[in-house]
Coordinates of C-alpha atoms in Angstrom, one line a residue:
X1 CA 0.0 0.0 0.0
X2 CA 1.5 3.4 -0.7
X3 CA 1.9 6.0 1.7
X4 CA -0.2 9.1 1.4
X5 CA 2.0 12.2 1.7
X6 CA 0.1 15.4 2.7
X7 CA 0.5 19.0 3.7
X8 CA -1.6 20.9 6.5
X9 CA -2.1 24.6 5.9
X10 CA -3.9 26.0 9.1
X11 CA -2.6 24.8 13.4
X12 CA -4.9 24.5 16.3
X13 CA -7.1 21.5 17.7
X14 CA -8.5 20.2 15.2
X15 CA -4.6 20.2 12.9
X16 CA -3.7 18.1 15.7
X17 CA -5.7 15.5 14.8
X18 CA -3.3 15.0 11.2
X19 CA -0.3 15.3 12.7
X20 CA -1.1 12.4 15.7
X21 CA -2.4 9.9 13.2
X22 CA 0.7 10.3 10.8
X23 CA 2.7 9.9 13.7
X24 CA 0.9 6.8 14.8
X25 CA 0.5 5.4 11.4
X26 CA 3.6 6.0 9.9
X27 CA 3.7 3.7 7.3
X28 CA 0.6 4.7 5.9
X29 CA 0.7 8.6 6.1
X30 CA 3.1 11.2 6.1
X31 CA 2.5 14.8 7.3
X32 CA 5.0 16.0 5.0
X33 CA 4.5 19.9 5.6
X34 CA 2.8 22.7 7.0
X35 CA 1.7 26.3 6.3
X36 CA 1.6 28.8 9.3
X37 CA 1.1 32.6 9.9
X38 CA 3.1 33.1 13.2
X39 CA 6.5 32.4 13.0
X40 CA 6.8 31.5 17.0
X41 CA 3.9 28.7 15.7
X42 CA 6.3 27.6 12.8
X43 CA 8.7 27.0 15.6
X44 CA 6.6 25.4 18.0
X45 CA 5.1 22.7 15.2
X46 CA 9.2 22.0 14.2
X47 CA 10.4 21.2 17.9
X48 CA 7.2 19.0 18.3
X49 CA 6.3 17.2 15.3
X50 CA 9.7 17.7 13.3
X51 CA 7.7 18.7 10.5
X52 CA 8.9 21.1 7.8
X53 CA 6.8 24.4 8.4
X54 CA 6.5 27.5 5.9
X55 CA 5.0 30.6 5.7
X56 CA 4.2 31.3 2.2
X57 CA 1.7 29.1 0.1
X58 CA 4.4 29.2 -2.8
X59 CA 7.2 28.0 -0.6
X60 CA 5.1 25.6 0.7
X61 CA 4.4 24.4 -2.4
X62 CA 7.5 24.0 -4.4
X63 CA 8.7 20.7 -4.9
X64 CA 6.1 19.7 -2.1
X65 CA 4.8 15.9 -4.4
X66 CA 1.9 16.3 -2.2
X67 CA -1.2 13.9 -2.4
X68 CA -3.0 16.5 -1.7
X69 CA -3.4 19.7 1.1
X70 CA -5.6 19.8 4.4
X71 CA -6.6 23.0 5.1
X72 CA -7.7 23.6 8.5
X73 CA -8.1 27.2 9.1
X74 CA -10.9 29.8 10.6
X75 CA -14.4 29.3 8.6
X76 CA -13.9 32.6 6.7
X77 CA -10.8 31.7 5.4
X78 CA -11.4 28.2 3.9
X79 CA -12.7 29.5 0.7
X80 CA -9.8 31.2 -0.3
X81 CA -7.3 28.6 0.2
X82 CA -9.9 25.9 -1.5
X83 CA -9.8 29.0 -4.7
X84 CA -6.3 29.1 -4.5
X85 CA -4.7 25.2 -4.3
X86 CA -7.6 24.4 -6.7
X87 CA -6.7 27.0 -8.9
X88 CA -3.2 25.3 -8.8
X89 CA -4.7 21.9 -9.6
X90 CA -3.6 20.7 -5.9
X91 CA -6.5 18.3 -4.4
X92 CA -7.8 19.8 -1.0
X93 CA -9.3 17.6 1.5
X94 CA -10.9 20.7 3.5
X95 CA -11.9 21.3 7.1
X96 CA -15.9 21.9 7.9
X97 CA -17.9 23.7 7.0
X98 CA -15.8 24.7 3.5
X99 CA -17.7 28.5 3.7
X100 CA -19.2 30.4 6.4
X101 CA -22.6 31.3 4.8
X102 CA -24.8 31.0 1.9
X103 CA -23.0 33.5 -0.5
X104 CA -19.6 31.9 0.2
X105 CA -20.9 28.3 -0.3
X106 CA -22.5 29.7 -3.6
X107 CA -19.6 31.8 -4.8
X108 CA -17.1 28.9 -3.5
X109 CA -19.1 26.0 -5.6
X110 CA -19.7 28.1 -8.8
X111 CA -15.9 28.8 -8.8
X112 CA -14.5 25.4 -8.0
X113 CA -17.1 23.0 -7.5
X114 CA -17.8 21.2 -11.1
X115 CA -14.1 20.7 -11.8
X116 CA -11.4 21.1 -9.0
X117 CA -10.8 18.2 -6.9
X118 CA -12.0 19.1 -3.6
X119 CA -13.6 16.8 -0.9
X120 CA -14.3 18.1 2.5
X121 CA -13.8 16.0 6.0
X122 CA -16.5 15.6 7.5
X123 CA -15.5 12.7 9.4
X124 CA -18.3 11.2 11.7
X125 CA -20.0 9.2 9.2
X126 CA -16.8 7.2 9.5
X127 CA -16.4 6.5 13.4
X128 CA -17.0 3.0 13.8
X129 CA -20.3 2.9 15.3
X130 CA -21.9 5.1 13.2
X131 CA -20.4 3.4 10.2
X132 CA -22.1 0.4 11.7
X133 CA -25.5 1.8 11.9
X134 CA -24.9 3.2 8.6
X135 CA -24.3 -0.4 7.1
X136 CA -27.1 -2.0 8.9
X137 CA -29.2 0.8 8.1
X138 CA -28.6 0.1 4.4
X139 CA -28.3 -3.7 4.4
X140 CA -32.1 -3.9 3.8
X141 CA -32.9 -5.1 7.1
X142 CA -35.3 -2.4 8.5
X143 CA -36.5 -1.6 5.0
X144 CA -36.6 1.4 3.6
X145 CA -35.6 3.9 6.6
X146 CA -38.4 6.5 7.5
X147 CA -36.5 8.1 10.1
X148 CA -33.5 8.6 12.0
X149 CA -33.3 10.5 15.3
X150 CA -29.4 12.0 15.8
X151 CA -28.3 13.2 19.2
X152 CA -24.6 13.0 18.3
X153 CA -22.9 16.1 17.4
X154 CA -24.1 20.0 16.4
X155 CA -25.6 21.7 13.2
X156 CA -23.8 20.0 9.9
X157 CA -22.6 17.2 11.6
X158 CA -25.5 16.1 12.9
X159 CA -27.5 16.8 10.3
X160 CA -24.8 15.0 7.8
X161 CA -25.6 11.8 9.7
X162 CA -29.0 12.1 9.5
X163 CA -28.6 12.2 5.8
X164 CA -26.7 8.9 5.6
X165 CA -29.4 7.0 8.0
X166 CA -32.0 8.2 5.5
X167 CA -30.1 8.0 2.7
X168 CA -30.7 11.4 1.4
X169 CA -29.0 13.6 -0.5
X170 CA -30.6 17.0 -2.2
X171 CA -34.1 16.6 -1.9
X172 CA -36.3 19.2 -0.9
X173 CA -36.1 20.0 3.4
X174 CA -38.8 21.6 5.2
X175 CA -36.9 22.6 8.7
X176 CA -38.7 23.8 12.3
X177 CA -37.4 23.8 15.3
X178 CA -36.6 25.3 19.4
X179 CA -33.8 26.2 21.5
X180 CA -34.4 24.8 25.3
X181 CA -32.3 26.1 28.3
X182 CA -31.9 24.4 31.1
X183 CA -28.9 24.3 33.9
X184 CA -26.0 21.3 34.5
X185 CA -23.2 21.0 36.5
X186 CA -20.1 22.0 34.0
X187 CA -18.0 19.3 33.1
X188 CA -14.8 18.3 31.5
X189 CA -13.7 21.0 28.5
X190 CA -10.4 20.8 26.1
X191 CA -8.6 21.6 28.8
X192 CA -9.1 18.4 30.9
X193 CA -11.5 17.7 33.9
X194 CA -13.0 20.9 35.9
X195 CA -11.4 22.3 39.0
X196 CA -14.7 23.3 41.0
X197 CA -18.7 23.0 40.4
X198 CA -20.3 25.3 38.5
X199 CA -23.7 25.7 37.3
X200 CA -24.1 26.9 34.0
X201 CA -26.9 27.0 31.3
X202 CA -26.6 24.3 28.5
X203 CA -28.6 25.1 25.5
X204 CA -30.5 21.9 23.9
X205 CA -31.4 22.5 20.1
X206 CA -34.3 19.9 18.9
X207 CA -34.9 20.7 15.2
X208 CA -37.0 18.4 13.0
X209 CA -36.0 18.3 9.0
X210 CA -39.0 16.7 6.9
X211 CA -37.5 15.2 3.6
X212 CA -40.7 14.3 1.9
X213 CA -41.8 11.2 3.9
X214 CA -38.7 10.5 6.2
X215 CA -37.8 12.6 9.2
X216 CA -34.9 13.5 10.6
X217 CA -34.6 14.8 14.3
X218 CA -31.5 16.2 15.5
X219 CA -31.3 16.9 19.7
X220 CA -27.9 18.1 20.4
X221 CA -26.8 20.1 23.3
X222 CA -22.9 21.2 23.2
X223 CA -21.9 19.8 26.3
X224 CA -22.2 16.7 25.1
X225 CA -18.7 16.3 23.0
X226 CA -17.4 16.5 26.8
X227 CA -19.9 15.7 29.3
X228 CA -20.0 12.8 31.4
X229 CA -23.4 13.4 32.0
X230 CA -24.6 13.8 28.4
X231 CA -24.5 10.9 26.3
X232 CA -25.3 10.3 22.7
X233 CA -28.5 8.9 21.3
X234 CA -29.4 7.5 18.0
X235 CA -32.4 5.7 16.4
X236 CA -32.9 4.5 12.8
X237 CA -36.7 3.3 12.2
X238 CA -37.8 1.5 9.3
X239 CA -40.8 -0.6 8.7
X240 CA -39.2 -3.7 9.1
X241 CA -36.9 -3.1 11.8
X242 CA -34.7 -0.8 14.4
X243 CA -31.4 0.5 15.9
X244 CA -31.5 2.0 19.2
X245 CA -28.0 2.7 20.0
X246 CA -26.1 -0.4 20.4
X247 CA -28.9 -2.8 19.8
X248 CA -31.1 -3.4 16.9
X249 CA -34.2 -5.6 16.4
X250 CA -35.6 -6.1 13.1
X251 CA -38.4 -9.1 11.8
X252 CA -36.7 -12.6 10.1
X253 CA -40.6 -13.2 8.9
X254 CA -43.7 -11.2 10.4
X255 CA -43.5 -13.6 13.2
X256 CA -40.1 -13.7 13.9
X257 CA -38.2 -11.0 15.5
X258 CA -34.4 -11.0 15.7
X259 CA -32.9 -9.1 18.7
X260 CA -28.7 -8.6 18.4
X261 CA -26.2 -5.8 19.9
X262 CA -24.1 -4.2 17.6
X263 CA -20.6 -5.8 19.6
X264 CA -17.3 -3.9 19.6
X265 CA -14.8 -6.5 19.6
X266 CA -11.9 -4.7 21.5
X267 CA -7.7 -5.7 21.9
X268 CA -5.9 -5.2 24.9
X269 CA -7.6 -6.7 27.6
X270 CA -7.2 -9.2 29.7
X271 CA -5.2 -12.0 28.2
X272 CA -5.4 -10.3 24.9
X273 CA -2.1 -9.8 23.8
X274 CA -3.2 -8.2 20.3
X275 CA -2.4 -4.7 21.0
X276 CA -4.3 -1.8 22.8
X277 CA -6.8 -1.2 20.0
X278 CA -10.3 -2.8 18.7
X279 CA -11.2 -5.3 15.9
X280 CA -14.0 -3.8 14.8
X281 CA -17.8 -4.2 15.5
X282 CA -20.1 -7.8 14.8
X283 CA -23.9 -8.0 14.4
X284 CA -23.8 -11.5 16.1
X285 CA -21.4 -13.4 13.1
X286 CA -21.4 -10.7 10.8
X287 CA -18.7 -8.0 10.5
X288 CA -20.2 -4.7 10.1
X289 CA -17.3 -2.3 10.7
X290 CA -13.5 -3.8 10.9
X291 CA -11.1 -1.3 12.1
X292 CA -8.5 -0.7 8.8
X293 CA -6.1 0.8 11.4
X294 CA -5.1 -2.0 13.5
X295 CA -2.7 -2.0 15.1
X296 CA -2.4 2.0 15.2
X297 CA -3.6 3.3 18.6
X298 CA -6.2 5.9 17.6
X299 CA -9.7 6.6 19.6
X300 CA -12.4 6.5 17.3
X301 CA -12.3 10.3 16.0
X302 CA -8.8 9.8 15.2
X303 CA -10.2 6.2 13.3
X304 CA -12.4 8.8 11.5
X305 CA -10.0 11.2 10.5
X306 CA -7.5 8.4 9.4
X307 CA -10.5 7.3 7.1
X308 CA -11.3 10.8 5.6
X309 CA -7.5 10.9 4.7
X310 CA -7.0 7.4 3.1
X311 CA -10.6 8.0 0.9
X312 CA -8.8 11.2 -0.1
X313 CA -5.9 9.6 -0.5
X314 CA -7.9 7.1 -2.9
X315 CA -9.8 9.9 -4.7
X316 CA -6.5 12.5 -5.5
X317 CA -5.1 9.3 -7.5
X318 CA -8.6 9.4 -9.2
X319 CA -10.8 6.9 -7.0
X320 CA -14.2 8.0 -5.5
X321 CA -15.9 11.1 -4.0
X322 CA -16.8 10.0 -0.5
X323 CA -17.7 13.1 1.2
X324 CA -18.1 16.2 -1.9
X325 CA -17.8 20.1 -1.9
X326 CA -21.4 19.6 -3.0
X327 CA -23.0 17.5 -0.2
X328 CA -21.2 19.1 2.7
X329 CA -22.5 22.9 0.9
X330 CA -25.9 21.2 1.5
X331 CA -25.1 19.8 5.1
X332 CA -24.2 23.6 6.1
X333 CA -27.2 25.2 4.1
X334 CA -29.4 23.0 6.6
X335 CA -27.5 23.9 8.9
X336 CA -28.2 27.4 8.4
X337 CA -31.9 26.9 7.8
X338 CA -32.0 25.5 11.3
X339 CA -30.3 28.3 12.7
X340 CA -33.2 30.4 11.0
X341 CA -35.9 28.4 12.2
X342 CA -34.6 28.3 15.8
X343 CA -34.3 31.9 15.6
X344 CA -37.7 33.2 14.1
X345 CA -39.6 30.5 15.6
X346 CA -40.8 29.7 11.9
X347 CA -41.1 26.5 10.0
X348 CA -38.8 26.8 6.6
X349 CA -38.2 24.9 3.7
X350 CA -34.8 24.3 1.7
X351 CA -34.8 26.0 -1.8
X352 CA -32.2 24.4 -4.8
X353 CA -28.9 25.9 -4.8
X354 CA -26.1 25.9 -7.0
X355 CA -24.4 22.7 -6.1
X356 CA -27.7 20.6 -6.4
X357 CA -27.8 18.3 -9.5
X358 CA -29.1 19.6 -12.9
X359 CA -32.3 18.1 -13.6

């Protein structure tokens, strides 16, 4: 297999990510360079990652034999890096949401979006569970799926999952929704675990998206990436079956009902001497997720990163879209829609937008 050499214009939290899993998976991925403002950052990134840093896109550029670029950067600022390296021909695997609003999606996909090789990481579809549910939800044993209710991550993310459950794409949203505030007991941040209690107000947004005749509910609250208090919640509904969380039920026959946990096989404990990570995840004998990382040491964000950037590494050499400029433009127009709804109390419906399919 041959290793996918990249370059990571943008630092901060989420860069991170990149830089651990080519450090893990070294034989798979290289973070061969990276593009910074602040030269105390360029620095910084040397001393700890001994990665070749650069402060000019031309610099960082130049004899670079890149796979493609990551850029990770403020919201407002994606767009003109995704004009520029696409512009250049160089393939961009881009950060979410790849433009702030409406006009810069717009202006971003007339630009680039028909031609330039740009896919953006949108990487929760790939963490293992979810990738699970996804291939469950699709194997035909629910049926068609009617509705998926996602309590999993905020706005695009969520709403991105949703999609996959129901297995839409650009048809026509109608969007309502409420904000509810209600108090809890802070919890762990970035940062690590808190110091002392406090009591602070934690805002729950439960939207409904109608997409013709399957529903989509997303209930997210943000202290949930951290809490230990707030856990996620999924179910996928169809008329033949269900997944509530880790379990899902669905009918062999109409008489016949067939109850199995979705399994995570896990490495490392016990007498296991395979390594401190996980096999993947069974539906009693049947495989529905197998890790492709083993035996890197990743948690299952990081499993979903490494995924975005060996599909991109795939689709730069001319394999598949698996996560397009278009579909994640739609994912944040929804997203924005929501915001609208929340915020005027008013029931709205998607309109077509430049990056939907010509009919």
């Amino acid at each position: 297999m041959e290793k996918i050499k990249f370059g990571i214009i943008g630092h901060g939290w989420r860069a991170d990510f990149y830089l651990r899993i080519a450090r893990e998976l070294p034989e798979r991925f290289e973070a061969a360079r990276m593009l910074v403002r602040r030269e105390e950052t360029a620095a910084a990134l040397r001393a700890a990652w001994g990665v070749a840093v650069y402060r000019d896109l031309d610099a960082f550029l130049a004899d670079a034999d890149l796979d493609f670029v990551v850029v990770s950067v403020p919201w407002d600022v994606c767009p003109v890096y995704i004009r520029e390296l696409a512009a250049r021909g160089v393939p961009v695997l881009a950060e979410t949401p790849p433009a702030p609003d409406l006009a810069g999606l717009t202006a971003l996909y007339e630009a680039v979006g028909g031609e330039a090789k740009v896919q953006v990481a949108e990487q929760l579809l790939f963490q293992p569970m979810h990738a699970a549910r996804i291939a469950l939800a699709r194997s035909g044993k629910l049926g068609d799926v009617s509705q998926a209710q996602v309590s999993v991550a905020h706005g695009y993310h969520g709403i991105s999952l949703i999609r996959q459950f129901l297995g839409v794409r650009f048809e026509e949203a109608v969007v309502s929704g409420q904000r509810f505030v209600s108090p809890i007991v802070e919890g762990p941040g970035r940062q690590g675990p808190p110091r002392e209690e406090i009591v602070k107000d934690s805002s729950q947004d439960i939207v409904f998206l109608r997409f013709g005749d399957k529903l989509g509910v997303l209930d997210f609250t943000g202290d949930q990436y951290f809490s230990w208090i707030r856990r996620e919640r999924v179910l996928v509904r169809g008329p033949r079956g269900e997944i509530i969380g880790d379990e899902a039920a669905w009918l062999q026959d109409f008489r016949t009902p067939v109850v199995l946990k979705l399994r995570r096989i896990d490495n490392g404990f016990d007498g296991n001497v395979l390594g401190f990570n996980y096999g993947g995840i069974l539906l009693g004998a049947e495989w529905l997720y197998v890790n492709p990382f083993v035996p890197g040491r990743l948690t299952d964000d990081e499993v979903a990163v490494a995924t975005s950037l060996a599909k991109m590494g795939d689709y730069a050499r001319g394999g598949p879209s698996f996560y397009s400029l278009a579909e994640a433009s739609q994912d944040h127009y929804l997203n924005l829609l929501v915001q609208r709804a929340i915020a005027e109390g008013a029931t709205v419906t998607a309109e077509k937008q430049a990056w939907h399919p010509r009919s």
